[in-house]
């Protein structure tokens, strides 16, 4: 997958692109990244990328021309049909559904806003999609862009998430993960759940599914409202409700 990143701070991406799963995806050529710095598309002596907001108020607004120059350069390099995505608190919520629907894309252009915002005329003219990674304001779209990059890249062929999802069909369902354990077997008298030591794959799978459903019910019940439950899930949910402790 080709990624064009429009940012004033390309160095912020070094940790992501050098280390871990994403670093390996870059090193192996599964992911190719080009950076486009709006400052390189300024024409004035001071290389100005922002200006004061019309109507007044605190903070600065990113100017159209430098962003437009950077996006045009990215589009000239991008595979045909590559969407331009702005990371912004005003965007639609980024979730695993957006990850899935963009896994087949050959390219993405991610635009990182800085300062208090981006001139709306740039957004209207150049941006296809606007994504938010959560309801908080950051100092820029760089960390959100890295969230999107990591979430997508780990599902590309030859990366870890891709192998996991091939092994485990429940990988993309709406439930939270079950609890994980590794050695030692006893730690300050806290034991490993016996089903995990039984060597019985059926028992292990049932225990994990029960715990995943229980956690989801307790912590994020809204995630279950869009799910259709199979026979095992129904049986486990009935057990969970039967075991419920009164408050
Ligand atoms: C972008 C916050 C996406 C959350 C400041 C500039 C942001 C953001 N999701 N904050 N961009």
CSV table of C-alpha atoms and ligand atoms in Angstrom, one decimal:
chain,number,residue,atom,x,y,z
A,1,UNK,CA,0.0,0.0,0.0
A,2,UNK,CA,1.2,3.5,-0.9
A,3,UNK,CA,0.7,6.2,1.8
A,4,UNK,CA,1.1,9.9,1.1
A,5,UNK,CA,1.4,11.9,4.3
A,6,UNK,CA,0.9,15.6,4.2
A,7,UNK,CA,2.5,17.0,7.4
A,8,UNK,CA,4.6,19.9,8.7
A,9,UNK,CA,6.4,17.4,11.0
A,10,UNK,CA,7.5,14.3,9.0
A,11,UNK,CA,10.1,13.5,11.7
A,12,UNK,CA,7.2,12.6,14.1
A,13,UNK,CA,6.6,9.5,12.0
A,14,UNK,CA,10.1,8.1,12.5
A,15,UNK,CA,9.3,6.0,15.5
A,16,UNK,CA,6.4,4.3,13.8
A,17,UNK,CA,8.2,3.7,10.5
A,18,UNK,CA,11.4,2.3,12.1
A,19,UNK,CA,10.1,0.1,14.9
A,20,UNK,CA,7.9,-2.9,15.3
A,21,UNK,CA,5.3,-4.4,13.0
A,22,UNK,CA,4.9,-1.2,11.0
A,23,UNK,CA,8.7,-0.8,10.7
A,24,UNK,CA,9.0,-4.3,9.2
A,25,UNK,CA,6.1,-3.5,6.8
A,26,UNK,CA,8.1,-0.5,5.6
A,27,UNK,CA,11.4,-2.4,5.5
A,28,UNK,CA,9.9,-5.2,3.5
A,29,UNK,CA,8.2,-2.9,1.0
A,30,UNK,CA,4.6,-4.0,2.0
A,31,UNK,CA,4.1,-0.3,2.8
A,32,UNK,CA,5.6,2.7,0.9
A,33,UNK,CA,5.4,6.1,2.4
A,34,UNK,CA,6.1,9.5,0.8
A,35,UNK,CA,5.9,12.8,2.8
A,36,UNK,CA,4.7,16.1,1.5
A,37,UNK,CA,5.5,19.1,3.7
A,38,UNK,CA,3.2,22.1,3.1
A,39,UNK,CA,6.1,24.4,4.0
A,40,UNK,CA,7.9,23.2,0.8
A,41,UNK,CA,4.9,24.6,-1.2
A,42,UNK,CA,5.0,28.1,0.1
A,43,UNK,CA,6.2,31.0,-2.1
A,44,UNK,CA,6.9,33.8,0.4
A,45,UNK,CA,10.3,34.6,2.1
A,46,UNK,CA,9.1,33.4,5.5
A,47,UNK,CA,7.6,30.1,4.2
A,48,UNK,CA,4.2,30.9,5.9
A,49,UNK,CA,1.9,28.0,6.4
A,50,UNK,CA,-0.7,29.6,8.7
A,51,UNK,CA,-2.4,33.0,9.3
A,52,UNK,CA,-4.9,34.7,11.7
A,53,UNK,CA,-8.6,33.6,11.5
A,54,UNK,CA,-11.1,35.9,9.7
A,55,UNK,CA,-13.6,37.0,12.3
A,56,UNK,CA,-10.8,37.1,15.0
A,57,UNK,CA,-10.2,34.7,17.9
A,58,UNK,CA,-7.3,32.8,19.3
A,59,UNK,CA,-4.9,30.6,17.3
A,60,UNK,CA,-3.9,30.3,13.7
A,61,UNK,CA,-5.5,28.7,10.7
A,62,UNK,CA,-3.6,26.6,8.0
A,63,UNK,CA,-3.6,28.4,4.7
A,64,UNK,CA,-5.0,26.9,1.5
A,65,UNK,CA,-2.1,27.3,-0.9
A,66,UNK,CA,0.6,25.3,0.9
A,67,UNK,CA,-1.8,22.5,1.7
A,68,UNK,CA,-3.1,22.5,-1.8
A,69,UNK,CA,0.5,22.3,-3.2
A,70,UNK,CA,1.3,19.4,-1.0
A,71,UNK,CA,-1.9,17.5,-1.9
A,72,UNK,CA,-1.4,18.1,-5.6
A,73,UNK,CA,2.1,16.7,-5.4
A,74,UNK,CA,0.8,13.7,-3.5
A,75,UNK,CA,-2.0,13.1,-6.0
A,76,UNK,CA,0.5,13.3,-8.9
A,77,UNK,CA,2.4,10.3,-7.3
A,78,UNK,CA,-0.6,8.4,-5.9
A,79,UNK,CA,-2.2,5.3,-7.5
A,80,UNK,CA,-5.4,6.1,-9.4
A,81,UNK,CA,-8.4,6.6,-7.2
A,82,UNK,CA,-6.4,7.3,-4.0
A,83,UNK,CA,-8.7,9.2,-1.5
A,84,UNK,CA,-7.6,12.3,0.4
A,85,UNK,CA,-8.4,11.8,4.1
A,86,UNK,CA,-8.2,14.7,6.6
A,87,UNK,CA,-7.6,13.8,10.3
A,88,UNK,CA,-9.7,16.1,12.3
A,89,UNK,CA,-11.9,16.2,15.5
A,90,UNK,CA,-14.9,17.1,13.2
A,91,UNK,CA,-14.5,13.8,11.2
A,92,UNK,CA,-16.5,10.6,11.3
A,93,UNK,CA,-15.4,8.2,14.0
A,94,UNK,CA,-12.5,6.0,12.8
A,95,UNK,CA,-13.2,2.3,13.7
A,96,UNK,CA,-12.4,-1.2,12.6
A,97,UNK,CA,-15.1,-0.8,9.9
A,98,UNK,CA,-13.0,2.0,8.3
A,99,UNK,CA,-9.9,-0.3,8.5
A,100,UNK,CA,-11.8,-3.1,6.8
A,101,UNK,CA,-13.2,-1.0,4.0
A,102,UNK,CA,-9.8,0.5,3.1
A,103,UNK,CA,-7.7,-2.7,3.2
A,104,UNK,CA,-8.1,-3.2,-0.6
A,105,UNK,CA,-7.2,0.5,-1.3
A,106,UNK,CA,-3.9,0.7,-3.2
A,107,UNK,CA,-3.2,4.1,-1.7
A,108,UNK,CA,-4.3,6.7,0.9
A,109,UNK,CA,-3.4,10.4,1.3
A,110,UNK,CA,-3.5,11.4,4.9
A,111,UNK,CA,-3.6,15.1,5.7
A,112,UNK,CA,-2.5,16.2,9.2
A,113,UNK,CA,-3.9,19.5,10.3
A,114,UNK,CA,-2.1,21.6,12.8
A,115,UNK,CA,-2.9,24.7,14.8
A,116,UNK,CA,-6.5,25.5,15.5
A,117,UNK,CA,-7.8,24.3,12.1
A,118,UNK,CA,-7.6,24.2,8.3
A,119,UNK,CA,-9.2,26.8,6.0
A,120,UNK,CA,-12.6,25.3,5.1
A,121,UNK,CA,-12.1,26.1,1.4
A,122,UNK,CA,-9.2,23.5,1.3
A,123,UNK,CA,-11.4,20.9,3.0
A,124,UNK,CA,-14.3,21.5,0.5
A,125,UNK,CA,-12.0,21.4,-2.6
A,126,UNK,CA,-9.6,18.6,-1.8
A,127,UNK,CA,-10.8,16.4,1.0
A,128,UNK,CA,-12.8,13.2,0.3
A,129,UNK,CA,-13.1,11.9,3.9
A,130,UNK,CA,-12.7,13.3,7.3
A,131,UNK,CA,-11.8,11.0,10.2
A,132,UNK,CA,-11.6,11.5,14.0
A,133,UNK,CA,-9.8,8.9,16.2
A,134,UNK,CA,-11.6,10.1,19.3
A,135,UNK,CA,-13.4,13.0,21.0
A,136,UNK,CA,-10.4,15.0,22.2
A,137,UNK,CA,-8.3,17.8,20.7
A,138,UNK,CA,-4.6,17.1,20.0
A,139,UNK,CA,-2.0,19.6,18.8
A,140,UNK,CA,-2.2,18.1,15.4
A,141,UNK,CA,-3.3,15.3,13.1
A,142,UNK,CA,0.0,13.5,13.1
A,143,UNK,CA,-0.7,11.1,16.0
A,144,UNK,CA,-4.2,10.3,14.6
A,145,UNK,CA,-2.6,9.6,11.1
A,146,UNK,CA,-0.2,7.2,12.8
A,147,UNK,CA,-3.2,5.5,14.5
A,148,UNK,CA,-4.8,5.0,11.1
A,149,UNK,CA,-1.6,3.8,9.5
A,150,UNK,CA,-0.9,1.3,12.2
A,151,UNK,CA,-4.5,0.0,12.3
A,152,UNK,CA,-4.5,-0.6,8.5
A,153,UNK,CA,-0.9,-1.8,8.0
A,154,UNK,CA,-1.2,-4.7,10.5
A,155,UNK,CA,-3.8,-6.3,8.3
A,156,UNK,CA,-1.8,-6.2,5.0
A,157,UNK,CA,-0.4,-9.5,3.6
A,158,UNK,CA,2.8,-10.5,5.3
A,159,UNK,CA,2.2,-8.7,8.6
A,160,UNK,CA,1.2,-10.1,12.0
A,161,UNK,CA,-2.5,-9.1,12.1
A,162,UNK,CA,-3.0,-10.6,8.7
A,163,UNK,CA,-1.7,-14.0,10.0
A,164,UNK,CA,-3.8,-13.7,13.2
A,165,UNK,CA,-7.0,-12.9,11.3
A,166,UNK,CA,-6.4,-15.8,9.0
A,167,UNK,CA,-6.1,-18.2,12.0
A,168,UNK,CA,-8.9,-16.8,14.1
A,169,UNK,CA,-12.3,-15.9,12.5
A,170,UNK,CA,-13.5,-14.2,15.7
A,171,UNK,CA,-10.7,-11.7,15.2
A,172,UNK,CA,-12.9,-9.0,13.8
A,173,UNK,CA,-16.1,-9.6,15.8
A,174,UNK,CA,-17.5,-6.9,18.0
A,175,UNK,CA,-16.4,-8.4,21.3
A,176,UNK,CA,-13.6,-7.3,23.5
A,177,UNK,CA,-10.6,-9.7,23.8
A,178,UNK,CA,-10.5,-12.4,26.5
A,179,UNK,CA,-7.9,-12.3,29.3
A,180,UNK,CA,-4.4,-13.6,28.4
A,181,UNK,CA,-1.9,-15.5,30.7
A,182,UNK,CA,1.6,-16.7,30.4
A,183,UNK,CA,4.2,-18.2,32.7
A,184,UNK,CA,4.7,-18.5,35.7
A,185,UNK,CA,1.7,-20.6,36.6
A,186,UNK,CA,1.5,-19.3,40.1
A,187,UNK,CA,2.1,-15.6,40.9
A,188,UNK,CA,1.4,-14.4,44.4
A,189,UNK,CA,-1.2,-17.2,44.7
A,190,UNK,CA,-3.0,-15.9,41.6
A,191,UNK,CA,-3.6,-19.1,39.5
A,192,UNK,CA,-4.2,-19.6,35.8
A,193,UNK,CA,-7.8,-20.5,35.0
A,194,UNK,CA,-7.8,-24.4,34.9
A,195,UNK,CA,-9.5,-24.6,31.5
A,196,UNK,CA,-6.4,-23.0,29.9
A,197,UNK,CA,-4.2,-25.8,31.5
A,198,UNK,CA,-6.5,-28.6,30.5
A,199,UNK,CA,-5.0,-29.2,27.1
A,200,UNK,CA,-8.6,-29.5,25.7
A,201,UNK,CA,-9.0,-27.1,22.8
A,202,UNK,CA,-12.8,-27.1,23.2
A,203,UNK,CA,-12.6,-26.1,26.8
A,204,UNK,CA,-10.1,-23.4,26.0
A,205,UNK,CA,-12.2,-22.0,23.2
A,206,UNK,CA,-15.4,-22.0,25.4
A,207,UNK,CA,-13.6,-20.4,28.4
A,208,UNK,CA,-12.2,-17.6,26.2
A,209,UNK,CA,-15.5,-16.9,24.4
A,210,UNK,CA,-17.4,-16.8,27.8
A,211,UNK,CA,-14.8,-14.3,29.2
A,212,UNK,CA,-14.9,-12.2,26.0
A,213,UNK,CA,-18.7,-12.0,26.2
A,214,UNK,CA,-18.7,-11.3,30.0
A,215,UNK,CA,-16.2,-8.5,29.6
A,216,UNK,CA,-18.0,-6.9,26.7
A,217,UNK,CA,-21.3,-7.1,28.6
A,218,UNK,CA,-19.7,-5.5,31.7
A,219,UNK,CA,-17.5,-2.9,30.1
A,220,UNK,CA,-18.9,-2.1,26.6
A,221,UNK,CA,-22.5,-3.4,26.4
A,222,UNK,CA,-23.3,-1.2,23.4
A,223,UNK,CA,-20.9,-3.3,21.3
A,224,UNK,CA,-23.2,-6.3,21.6
A,225,UNK,CA,-26.3,-4.5,20.3
A,226,UNK,CA,-25.3,-4.9,16.6
A,227,UNK,CA,-24.2,-8.5,17.0
A,228,UNK,CA,-26.0,-11.7,15.8
A,229,UNK,CA,-25.3,-14.5,18.3
A,230,UNK,CA,-24.7,-18.1,17.3
A,231,UNK,CA,-25.7,-21.2,19.3
A,232,UNK,CA,-22.6,-21.2,21.5
A,233,UNK,CA,-22.9,-17.4,22.3
A,234,UNK,CA,-26.5,-17.9,23.3
A,235,UNK,CA,-25.6,-20.7,25.6
A,236,UNK,CA,-22.7,-18.8,27.2
A,237,UNK,CA,-24.8,-15.6,27.6
A,238,UNK,CA,-27.5,-17.6,29.4
A,239,UNK,CA,-24.8,-19.0,31.8
A,240,UNK,CA,-23.4,-15.5,32.3
A,241,UNK,CA,-26.8,-14.1,33.2
A,242,UNK,CA,-27.5,-17.1,35.5
A,243,UNK,CA,-24.1,-16.5,37.3
A,244,UNK,CA,-24.7,-12.7,37.7
A,245,UNK,CA,-24.2,-11.5,41.3
A,246,UNK,CA,-26.9,-9.1,42.7
A,247,UNK,CA,-25.5,-5.7,43.6
B,1,LIG,C1,-7.7,14.5,14.7
B,1,LIG,C2,-8.1,14.7,17.0
B,1,LIG,C3,-8.3,13.3,14.7
B,1,LIG,C4,-8.8,13.5,16.9
B,1,LIG,C5,-6.0,18.5,16.5
B,1,LIG,C6,-5.8,18.3,15.1
B,1,LIG,C7,-7.6,15.3,15.8
B,1,LIG,C8,-6.9,16.6,15.8
B,1,LIG,N1,-8.8,12.8,15.8
B,1,LIG,N2,-6.7,17.4,16.9
B,1,LIG,N3,-6.3,17.2,14.8
